[in-house]
XYZ file of C-alpha atoms in Angstrom:
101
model
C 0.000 0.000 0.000
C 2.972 2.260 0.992
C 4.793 1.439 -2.365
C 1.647 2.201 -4.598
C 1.140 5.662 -2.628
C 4.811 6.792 -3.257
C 4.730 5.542 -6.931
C 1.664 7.819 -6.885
C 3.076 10.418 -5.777
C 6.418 10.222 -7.591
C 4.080 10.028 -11.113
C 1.998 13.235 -9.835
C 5.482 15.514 -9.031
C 6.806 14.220 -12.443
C 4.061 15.110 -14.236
C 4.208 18.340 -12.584
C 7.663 19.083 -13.554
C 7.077 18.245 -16.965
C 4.161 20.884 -17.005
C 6.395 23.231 -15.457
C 9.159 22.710 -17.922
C 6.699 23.088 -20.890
C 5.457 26.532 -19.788
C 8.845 28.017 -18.719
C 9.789 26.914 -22.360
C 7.073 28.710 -23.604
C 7.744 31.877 -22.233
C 10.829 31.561 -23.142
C 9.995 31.571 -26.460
C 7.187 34.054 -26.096
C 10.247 36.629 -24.531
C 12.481 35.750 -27.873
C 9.492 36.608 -30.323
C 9.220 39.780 -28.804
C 12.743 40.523 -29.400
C 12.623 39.986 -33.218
C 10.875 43.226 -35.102
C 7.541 42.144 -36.843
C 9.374 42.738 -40.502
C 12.191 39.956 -39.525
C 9.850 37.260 -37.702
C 9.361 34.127 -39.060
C 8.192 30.422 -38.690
C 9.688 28.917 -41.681
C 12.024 29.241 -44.467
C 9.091 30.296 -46.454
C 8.038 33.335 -44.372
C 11.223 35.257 -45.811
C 12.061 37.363 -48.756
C 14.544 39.299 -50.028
C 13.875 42.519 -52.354
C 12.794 46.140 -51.391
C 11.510 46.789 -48.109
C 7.708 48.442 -48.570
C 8.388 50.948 -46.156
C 11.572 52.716 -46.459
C 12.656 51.661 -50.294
C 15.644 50.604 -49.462
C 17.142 46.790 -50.198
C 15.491 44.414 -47.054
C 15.888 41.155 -46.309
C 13.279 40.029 -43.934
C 9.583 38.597 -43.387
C 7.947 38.191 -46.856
C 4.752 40.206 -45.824
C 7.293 43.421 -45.295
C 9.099 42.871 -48.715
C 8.460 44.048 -52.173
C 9.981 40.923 -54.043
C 9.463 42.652 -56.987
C 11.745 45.270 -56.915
C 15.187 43.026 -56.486
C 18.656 44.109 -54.873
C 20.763 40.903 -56.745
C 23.897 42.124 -54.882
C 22.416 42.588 -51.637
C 20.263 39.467 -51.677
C 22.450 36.958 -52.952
C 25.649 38.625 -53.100
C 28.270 39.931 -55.983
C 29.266 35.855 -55.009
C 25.591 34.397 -55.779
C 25.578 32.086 -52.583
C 23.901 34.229 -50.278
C 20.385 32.770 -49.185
C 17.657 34.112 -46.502
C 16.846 31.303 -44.001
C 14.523 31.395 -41.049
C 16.567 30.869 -38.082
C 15.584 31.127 -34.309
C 11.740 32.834 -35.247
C 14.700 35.356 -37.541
C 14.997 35.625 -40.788
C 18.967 35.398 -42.081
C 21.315 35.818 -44.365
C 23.544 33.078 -44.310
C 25.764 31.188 -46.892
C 24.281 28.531 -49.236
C 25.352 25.452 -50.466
C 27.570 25.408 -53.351
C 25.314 23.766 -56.455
């Protein structure tokens, strides 16, 4: 009886802790997203452009819904190199090197 009231208890306080871990990771997560601006947020790969930025005019990497892929900056998005691709890293959208074809 003793043993099936500490196994129990020992499921309850994991369970707990894994509730607790999942929420501090959230706001965690929550705090990072508010460090990104809006026009560099992103989820996915997809969710970033490079061109003009609709605001100021000038060339803009960043989230798609900011960018004005029609008017392009070749040098500035891909480099005078070509290798140059925007990525969605940590909820940010980068430039970073891309693989060599």
């Amino acid at each position: 009886m003793i043993k099936q009231k500490s196994r129990l208890i020992f499921g309850i306080v994991a369970v707990l802790i894994l509730v607790l871990a999942a929420l501090l990771i959230s706001l965690f997560q929550q705090a990072q997203r508010s460090k990104i601006p809006a026009d560099k947020y992103c989820e996915k790969d997809a969710d970033c452009a490079c061109g003009v930025h609709i605001e100021s005019g000038n060339c803009f990497y960043g989230n798609k819904n900011y960018v004005n892929v029609m008017q392009q900056c070749p040098d500035f998005c891909t480099g005078i190199h070509g290798r140059f691709v925007i990525k969605c890293i940590d909820n940010e959208c980068k430039q970073v090197f891309g693989k060599i074809a």
